[in-house]
Amino acid sequence: MSRRVRRTVSATVTLAVASLTLTACFEEPSPHDAVRDFLVGWQSEDYALAAGRTDGDPKAVAKALSDTKLDLDAASFRFKVEGITRDGDESTATFGAEIDLGENVPLWTYKSTLPLHLVDGQWKVRWSPSVLHPKLKDGQRFAVKTEAHARATINDRENSPLQTDDNLYVAGVTPDTLGGHPEQVVEQLASITKFAEDRLLSRIRSSPPSDFVPLVTFGRERYRKLEAQLDQIKGITVQTQRQPVRPDDPKDIVGRVTALTPESEQKLGGPQRAGDSNGINGLQKAYQDELT
């Protein structure tokens, strides 16, 4: 997946709309309009439009849709309606969801359904958490569980690695130890590291509350310079991670590797996963995407 992630929201929903039959001088209410407005509203962040097409409390539905974007820290949502069936006053729409979670991770896709029924002559989506995802239940929310993978090695013709492991230092938090108020921790960490405060906060909010959330990775020298300041931030934990980043000879051909900095993150095209590393020169730079 390209690292140049465009964090935009498209307002296009593909609808497989069947031709409508006119009876007498008026058009019979159709579930297609309700399906279109709900998915377009959700996708384009017009949550009032989407909520108005459900039978739920408009404020509660709008908040649930808004929270979905925050909980997933999603860059964009795209939906495609695959079919709509009707049985009297009931209807069901099937659709596919494609969610860009950003930060060098694959698109998340799933299939779901929208149950609809007639309410005072208008088609409404029958609201429940399962509208957002078929497995979501009352009292549950989305969370993104990120598993960091070590950088791949560059090997010689005999399949022996051309670099050795060295320590990287990953600073992160466990959300449920922060008392529900991660803002202060993030503000302090951003001040020290110069990473964007809003991105750090989004990673915490979108993660499972009991998981360690990696936020910033340091190489040995930078960590030693900042270690005392990091120790002063209550809630921050630093884990040591071994990665193949120390090049063997010829070093300029194999290439050097460093932990991400705010500057290198921008050169790579936007936010990356904490724990990722950056090839500075040689083969490490040439094959950056393949090695991470």
mmCIF file of C-alpha atoms in Angstrom:
data_model
loop_
_atom_site.group_PDB
_atom_site.id
_atom_site.type_symbol
_atom_site.label_atom_id
_atom_site.label_comp_id
_atom_site.label_asym_id
_atom_site.label_seq_id
_atom_site.Cartn_x
_atom_site.Cartn_y
_atom_site.Cartn_z
ATOM 1 C CA MET A 1 0.000 0.000 0.000
ATOM 2 C CA SER A 2 1.402 3.427 -0.874
ATOM 3 C CA ARG A 3 2.547 5.549 2.051
ATOM 4 C CA ARG A 4 1.145 8.674 0.442
ATOM 5 C CA VAL A 5 -2.243 8.336 2.062
ATOM 6 C CA ARG A 6 -4.775 10.967 1.067
ATOM 7 C CA ARG A 7 -6.924 11.634 4.092
ATOM 8 C CA THR A 8 -10.051 12.762 2.291
ATOM 9 C CA VAL A 9 -13.704 11.809 2.448
ATOM 10 C CA SER A 10 -15.533 11.159 -0.766
ATOM 11 C CA ALA A 11 -19.239 11.904 -0.994
ATOM 12 C CA THR A 12 -20.057 9.403 -3.696
ATOM 13 C CA VAL A 13 -22.100 6.302 -3.007
ATOM 14 C CA THR A 14 -22.727 3.840 -5.799
ATOM 15 C CA LEU A 15 -26.348 2.780 -5.893
ATOM 16 C CA ALA A 16 -27.712 -0.036 -7.992
ATOM 17 C CA VAL A 17 -31.062 1.665 -8.536
ATOM 18 C CA ALA A 18 -33.731 -0.343 -10.265
ATOM 19 C CA SER A 19 -36.161 1.404 -12.564
ATOM 20 C CA LEU A 20 -39.254 2.670 -10.777
ATOM 21 C CA THR A 21 -42.782 1.947 -11.937
ATOM 22 C CA LEU A 22 -45.270 4.821 -11.837
ATOM 23 C CA THR A 23 -48.776 4.011 -10.708
ATOM 24 C CA ALA A 24 -51.557 6.484 -11.478
ATOM 25 C CA CYS A 25 -50.255 10.050 -11.014
ATOM 26 C CA PHE A 26 -47.880 9.621 -8.063
ATOM 27 C CA GLU A 27 -44.618 7.836 -7.273
ATOM 28 C CA GLU A 28 -44.749 5.127 -4.635
ATOM 29 C CA PRO A 29 -42.294 5.656 -1.733
ATOM 30 C CA SER A 30 -39.058 3.769 -2.374
ATOM 31 C CA PRO A 31 -36.430 2.519 0.090
ATOM 32 C CA HIS A 32 -33.702 3.565 -2.347
ATOM 33 C CA ASP A 33 -33.830 7.202 -1.232
ATOM 34 C CA ALA A 34 -33.483 6.291 2.434
ATOM 35 C CA VAL A 35 -30.546 3.983 1.713
ATOM 36 C CA ARG A 36 -28.832 6.621 -0.421
ATOM 37 C CA ASP A 37 -29.263 9.442 2.090
ATOM 38 C CA PHE A 38 -28.141 7.330 5.032
ATOM 39 C CA LEU A 39 -24.949 6.079 3.388
ATOM 40 C CA VAL A 40 -24.092 9.400 1.724
ATOM 41 C CA GLY A 41 -24.632 11.187 5.034
ATOM 42 C CA TRP A 42 -22.459 8.714 6.917
ATOM 43 C CA GLN A 43 -19.728 8.802 4.282
ATOM 44 C CA SER A 44 -19.618 12.597 3.888
ATOM 45 C CA GLU A 45 -19.962 13.292 7.641
ATOM 46 C CA ASP A 46 -23.409 14.842 7.186
ATOM 47 C CA TYR A 47 -24.598 12.908 10.201
ATOM 48 C CA ALA A 48 -27.855 14.860 10.518
ATOM 49 C CA LEU A 49 -28.846 13.721 7.016
ATOM 50 C CA ALA A 50 -28.045 10.097 7.831
ATOM 51 C CA ALA A 51 -29.760 10.183 11.230
ATOM 52 C CA GLY A 52 -32.898 11.665 9.701
ATOM 53 C CA ARG A 53 -33.278 8.556 7.573
ATOM 54 C CA THR A 54 -33.441 6.241 10.610
ATOM 55 C CA ASP A 55 -36.136 5.529 13.187
ATOM 56 C CA GLY A 56 -33.699 6.248 16.032
ATOM 57 C CA ASP A 57 -33.201 9.380 18.105
ATOM 58 C CA PRO A 58 -31.528 11.821 15.668
ATOM 59 C CA LYS A 59 -28.973 13.129 18.176
ATOM 60 C CA ALA A 60 -28.036 9.646 19.399
ATOM 61 C CA VAL A 61 -27.664 8.286 15.861
ATOM 62 C CA ALA A 62 -25.605 11.283 14.717
ATOM 63 C CA LYS A 63 -23.296 10.852 17.707
ATOM 64 C CA ALA A 64 -22.903 7.123 17.054
ATOM 65 C CA LEU A 65 -21.891 7.812 13.445
ATOM 66 C CA SER A 66 -19.476 10.558 14.494
ATOM 67 C CA ASP A 67 -17.969 8.340 17.195
ATOM 68 C CA THR A 68 -17.382 5.618 14.613
ATOM 69 C CA LYS A 69 -14.975 7.861 12.707
ATOM 70 C CA LEU A 70 -13.179 8.844 15.924
ATOM 71 C CA ASP A 71 -13.028 5.292 17.293
ATOM 72 C CA LEU A 72 -11.519 4.001 14.055
ATOM 73 C CA ASP A 73 -9.386 7.109 13.455
ATOM 74 C CA ALA A 74 -10.558 6.619 9.872
ATOM 75 C CA ALA A 75 -9.310 8.653 6.919
ATOM 76 C CA SER A 76 -12.361 7.873 4.783
ATOM 77 C CA PHE A 77 -15.446 5.705 4.354
ATOM 78 C CA ARG A 78 -16.770 4.393 1.052
ATOM 79 C CA PHE A 79 -19.958 2.379 0.585
ATOM 80 C CA LYS A 80 -21.415 0.475 -2.338
ATOM 81 C CA VAL A 81 -24.994 -0.746 -2.346
ATOM 82 C CA GLU A 82 -25.151 -4.258 -3.764
ATOM 83 C CA GLY A 83 -28.878 -4.883 -3.697
ATOM 84 C CA ILE A 84 -32.222 -3.873 -2.216
ATOM 85 C CA THR A 85 -35.106 -6.282 -1.659
ATOM 86 C CA ARG A 86 -38.623 -5.491 -0.513
ATOM 87 C CA ASP A 87 -41.307 -7.538 1.200
ATOM 88 C CA GLY A 88 -44.392 -5.412 1.829
ATOM 89 C CA ASP A 89 -43.594 -2.781 4.469
ATOM 90 C CA GLU A 90 -40.128 -4.240 5.089
ATOM 91 C CA SER A 91 -36.984 -3.887 3.004
ATOM 92 C CA THR A 92 -33.329 -4.903 3.246
ATOM 93 C CA ALA A 93 -30.338 -3.285 1.572
ATOM 94 C CA THR A 94 -27.012 -5.084 1.331
ATOM 95 C CA PHE A 95 -23.860 -2.990 1.039
ATOM 96 C CA GLY A 96 -20.102 -3.223 1.112
ATOM 97 C CA ALA A 97 -17.970 -0.938 3.287
ATOM 98 C CA GLU A 98 -14.412 0.121 2.535
ATOM 99 C CA ILE A 99 -12.658 2.029 5.327
ATOM 100 C CA ASP A 100 -9.255 3.654 5.026
ATOM 101 C CA LEU A 101 -7.564 3.424 8.422
ATOM 102 C CA GLY A 102 -4.513 5.301 7.135
ATOM 103 C CA GLU A 103 -1.007 4.959 8.550
ATOM 104 C CA ASN A 104 0.268 2.310 6.155
ATOM 105 C CA VAL A 105 -2.378 -0.313 6.914
ATOM 106 C CA PRO A 106 -4.605 -2.132 4.387
ATOM 107 C CA LEU A 107 -8.160 -1.018 3.716
ATOM 108 C CA TRP A 108 -10.690 -2.615 6.031
ATOM 109 C CA THR A 109 -13.624 -4.067 4.106
ATOM 110 C CA TYR A 110 -16.772 -5.837 5.220
ATOM 111 C CA LYS A 111 -20.331 -6.614 4.095
ATOM 112 C CA SER A 112 -23.427 -5.529 5.991
ATOM 113 C CA THR A 113 -27.152 -4.896 5.675
ATOM 114 C CA LEU A 114 -29.572 -2.067 6.333
ATOM 115 C CA PRO A 115 -33.011 -3.204 7.549
ATOM 116 C CA LEU A 116 -35.736 -0.723 6.607
ATOM 117 C CA HIS A 117 -39.439 -0.359 7.304
ATOM 118 C CA LEU A 118 -42.222 2.085 6.527
ATOM 119 C CA VAL A 119 -42.939 4.686 9.224
ATOM 120 C CA ASP A 120 -45.866 7.016 8.506
ATOM 121 C CA GLY A 121 -45.409 6.430 4.800
ATOM 122 C CA GLN A 122 -41.638 7.050 4.850
ATOM 123 C CA TRP A 123 -38.897 4.459 4.581
ATOM 124 C CA LYS A 124 -36.614 4.450 7.613
ATOM 125 C CA VAL A 125 -33.495 2.484 8.515
ATOM 126 C CA ARG A 126 -34.274 0.359 11.572
ATOM 127 C CA TRP A 127 -31.564 1.702 13.873
ATOM 128 C CA SER A 128 -29.291 -0.478 16.030
ATOM 129 C CA PRO A 129 -25.497 -0.728 16.460
ATOM 130 C CA SER A 130 -25.492 -3.633 13.992
ATOM 131 C CA VAL A 131 -26.261 -1.086 11.257
ATOM 132 C CA LEU A 132 -22.648 0.090 11.663
ATOM 133 C CA HIS A 133 -21.261 -3.454 11.620
ATOM 134 C CA PRO A 134 -23.127 -6.779 11.812
ATOM 135 C CA LYS A 135 -21.176 -7.854 14.942
ATOM 136 C CA LEU A 136 -21.507 -4.591 16.875
ATOM 137 C CA LYS A 137 -23.845 -4.747 19.895
ATOM 138 C CA ASP A 138 -25.237 -2.299 22.450
ATOM 139 C CA GLY A 139 -22.521 -0.945 24.725
ATOM 140 C CA GLN A 140 -19.708 -1.816 22.314
ATOM 141 C CA ARG A 141 -17.527 0.450 20.191
ATOM 142 C CA PHE A 142 -14.936 0.081 17.468
ATOM 143 C CA ALA A 143 -11.228 -0.054 18.285
ATOM 144 C CA VAL A 144 -8.162 -0.511 16.105
ATOM 145 C CA LYS A 145 -5.656 -3.086 17.304
ATOM 146 C CA THR A 146 -2.243 -2.452 15.749
ATOM 147 C CA GLU A 147 0.445 -5.110 15.672
ATOM 148 C CA ALA A 148 3.922 -3.772 14.960
ATOM 149 C CA HIS A 149 6.143 -5.842 12.685
ATOM 150 C CA ALA A 150 9.922 -5.628 12.626
ATOM 151 C CA ARG A 151 11.624 -4.239 9.551
ATOM 152 C CA ALA A 152 12.460 -6.929 7.003
ATOM 153 C CA THR A 153 16.099 -7.781 6.369
ATOM 154 C CA ILE A 154 18.179 -7.286 3.241
ATOM 155 C CA ASN A 155 19.920 -10.582 2.471
ATOM 156 C CA ASP A 156 22.908 -11.555 0.341
ATOM 157 C CA ARG A 157 22.948 -14.242 -2.354
ATOM 158 C CA GLU A 158 23.282 -16.923 0.319
ATOM 159 C CA ASN A 159 20.236 -15.519 2.131
ATOM 160 C CA SER A 160 22.321 -14.206 5.023
ATOM 161 C CA PRO A 161 21.256 -10.816 6.435
ATOM 162 C CA LEU A 162 23.370 -7.769 5.585
ATOM 163 C CA GLN A 163 22.518 -6.016 8.821
ATOM 164 C CA THR A 164 22.382 -6.833 12.520
ATOM 165 C CA ASP A 165 19.804 -6.023 15.170
ATOM 166 C CA ASP A 166 20.004 -2.910 17.290
ATOM 167 C CA ASN A 167 17.715 -1.346 19.869
ATOM 168 C CA LEU A 168 14.900 1.045 19.042
ATOM 169 C CA TYR A 169 12.904 2.596 21.867
ATOM 170 C CA VAL A 170 9.113 2.827 21.599
ATOM 171 C CA ALA A 171 7.272 5.293 23.844
ATOM 172 C CA GLY A 172 3.583 4.616 24.349
ATOM 173 C CA VAL A 173 0.668 4.413 26.755
ATOM 174 C CA THR A 174 -2.038 2.050 27.974
ATOM 175 C CA PRO A 175 -5.235 4.120 27.581
ATOM 176 C CA ASP A 176 -7.163 2.821 30.592
ATOM 177 C CA THR A 177 -4.340 3.934 32.915
ATOM 178 C CA LEU A 178 -4.741 7.574 31.872
ATOM 179 C CA GLY A 179 -7.996 8.197 33.739
ATOM 180 C CA GLY A 180 -9.920 9.001 30.578
ATOM 181 C CA HIS A 181 -7.892 12.176 30.020
ATOM 182 C CA PRO A 182 -4.968 11.494 27.668
ATOM 183 C CA GLU A 183 -4.701 15.113 26.529
ATOM 184 C CA GLN A 184 -2.072 16.138 29.080
ATOM 185 C CA VAL A 185 0.173 13.177 28.286
ATOM 186 C CA VAL A 186 -0.120 13.849 24.563
ATOM 187 C CA GLU A 187 0.582 17.553 24.983
ATOM 188 C CA GLN A 188 3.805 16.823 26.871
ATOM 189 C CA LEU A 189 4.941 14.119 24.448
ATOM 190 C CA ALA A 190 4.238 16.303 21.412
ATOM 191 C CA SER A 191 6.160 19.181 22.983
ATOM 192 C CA ILE A 192 9.243 16.994 23.401
ATOM 193 C CA THR A 193 9.108 15.068 20.121
ATOM 194 C CA LYS A 194 7.449 17.637 17.785
ATOM 195 C CA PHE A 195 5.057 15.000 16.442
ATOM 196 C CA ALA A 196 1.533 16.282 15.755
ATOM 197 C CA GLU A 197 -0.516 16.331 18.947
ATOM 198 C CA ASP A 198 -3.801 15.502 17.225
ATOM 199 C CA ARG A 199 -2.346 12.391 15.578
ATOM 200 C CA LEU A 200 -0.979 11.062 18.862
ATOM 201 C CA LEU A 201 -4.324 11.651 20.562
ATOM 202 C CA SER A 202 -6.239 9.932 17.750
ATOM 203 C CA ARG A 203 -4.081 6.819 18.076
ATOM 204 C CA ILE A 204 -4.888 6.580 21.765
ATOM 205 C CA ARG A 205 -8.622 7.130 21.318
ATOM 206 C CA SER A 206 -8.933 4.547 18.544
ATOM 207 C CA SER A 207 -7.084 1.772 20.385
ATOM 208 C CA PRO A 208 -8.374 -0.942 22.747
ATOM 209 C CA PRO A 209 -8.209 0.574 26.250
ATOM 210 C CA SER A 210 -6.125 -2.205 27.810
ATOM 211 C CA ASP A 211 -3.535 -2.456 25.008
ATOM 212 C CA PHE A 212 -0.136 -0.792 24.917
ATOM 213 C CA VAL A 213 -0.339 1.893 22.215
ATOM 214 C CA PRO A 214 3.011 2.723 20.550
ATOM 215 C CA LEU A 215 3.228 6.451 19.868
ATOM 216 C CA VAL A 216 6.813 7.482 19.082
ATOM 217 C CA THR A 217 9.932 5.465 18.259
ATOM 218 C CA PHE A 218 13.479 6.640 18.981
ATOM 219 C CA GLY A 219 16.911 5.517 17.907
ATOM 220 C CA ARG A 220 19.574 5.035 20.550
ATOM 221 C CA GLU A 221 21.112 8.539 20.419
ATOM 222 C CA ARG A 222 17.851 10.468 20.330
ATOM 223 C CA TYR A 223 16.393 8.391 23.125
ATOM 224 C CA ARG A 224 19.388 9.072 25.364
ATOM 225 C CA LYS A 225 18.944 12.815 24.809
ATOM 226 C CA LEU A 226 15.229 12.720 25.668
ATOM 227 C CA GLU A 227 15.171 9.930 28.244
ATOM 228 C CA ALA A 228 15.062 12.217 31.298
ATOM 229 C CA GLN A 229 12.204 14.284 29.826
ATOM 230 C CA LEU A 230 10.232 11.182 28.885
ATOM 231 C CA ASP A 231 10.615 9.844 32.418
ATOM 232 C CA GLN A 232 8.817 12.952 33.692
ATOM 233 C CA ILE A 233 5.634 12.237 31.683
ATOM 234 C CA LYS A 234 3.242 10.299 33.878
ATOM 235 C CA GLY A 235 1.628 7.461 31.922
ATOM 236 C CA ILE A 236 4.374 7.047 29.322
ATOM 237 C CA THR A 237 6.061 3.644 29.101
ATOM 238 C CA VAL A 238 9.129 2.948 26.963
ATOM 239 C CA GLN A 239 9.630 -0.509 25.464
ATOM 240 C CA THR A 240 12.832 -1.726 23.816
ATOM 241 C CA GLN A 241 12.423 -3.203 20.344
ATOM 242 C CA ARG A 242 15.105 -5.092 18.432
ATOM 243 C CA GLN A 243 15.195 -4.385 14.694
ATOM 244 C CA PRO A 244 17.707 -5.120 11.901
ATOM 245 C CA VAL A 245 18.946 -1.560 11.456
ATOM 246 C CA ARG A 246 22.772 -1.728 11.797
ATOM 247 C CA PRO A 247 24.326 -2.260 8.327
ATOM 248 C CA ASP A 248 27.213 -4.584 7.559
ATOM 249 C CA ASP A 249 29.884 -3.640 5.012
ATOM 250 C CA PRO A 250 29.595 -2.116 2.482
ATOM 251 C CA LYS A 251 27.506 0.216 4.674
ATOM 252 C CA ASP A 252 26.780 2.825 1.989
ATOM 253 C CA ILE A 253 25.301 0.176 -0.297
ATOM 254 C CA VAL A 254 23.278 -1.648 2.351
ATOM 255 C CA GLY A 255 22.147 1.671 3.808
ATOM 256 C CA ARG A 256 21.478 3.172 7.208
ATOM 257 C CA VAL A 257 18.153 3.049 9.073
ATOM 258 C CA THR A 258 16.757 5.436 11.669
ATOM 259 C CA ALA A 259 13.561 5.746 13.663
ATOM 260 C CA LEU A 260 10.912 8.053 12.243
ATOM 261 C CA THR A 261 11.078 11.771 12.955
ATOM 262 C CA PRO A 262 8.408 14.399 12.187
ATOM 263 C CA GLU A 263 10.536 15.472 9.211
ATOM 264 C CA SER A 264 11.019 11.990 7.746
ATOM 265 C CA GLU A 265 7.343 11.209 8.318
ATOM 266 C CA GLN A 266 6.373 14.111 6.078
ATOM 267 C CA LYS A 267 8.846 13.016 3.393
ATOM 268 C CA LEU A 268 7.187 9.595 3.399
ATOM 269 C CA GLY A 269 3.864 11.246 2.632
ATOM 270 C CA GLY A 270 2.071 11.532 5.966
ATOM 271 C CA PRO A 271 1.443 9.654 9.210
ATOM 272 C CA GLN A 272 3.115 6.282 9.629
ATOM 273 C CA ARG A 273 2.753 3.626 12.303
ATOM 274 C CA ALA A 274 4.752 4.150 15.463
ATOM 275 C CA GLY A 275 7.512 1.557 15.342
ATOM 276 C CA ASP A 276 8.185 2.053 11.653
ATOM 277 C CA SER A 277 11.738 2.847 10.598
ATOM 278 C CA ASN A 278 13.140 4.933 7.772
ATOM 279 C CA GLY A 279 15.863 3.996 5.290
ATOM 280 C CA ILE A 280 18.290 6.893 4.881
ATOM 281 C CA ASN A 281 20.420 5.727 1.952
ATOM 282 C CA GLY A 282 21.447 2.718 -0.103
ATOM 283 C CA LEU A 283 19.190 -0.308 -0.456
ATOM 284 C CA GLN A 284 17.373 0.577 2.763
ATOM 285 C CA LYS A 285 16.111 3.789 1.164
ATOM 286 C CA ALA A 286 15.479 2.292 -2.283
ATOM 287 C CA TYR A 287 13.284 -0.502 -0.852
ATOM 288 C CA GLN A 288 11.690 1.420 2.028
ATOM 289 C CA ASP A 289 8.122 0.385 1.178
ATOM 290 C CA GLU A 290 8.993 -3.284 0.734
ATOM 291 C CA LEU A 291 10.967 -3.494 3.985
ATOM 292 C CA THR A 292 8.335 -1.955 6.277
#
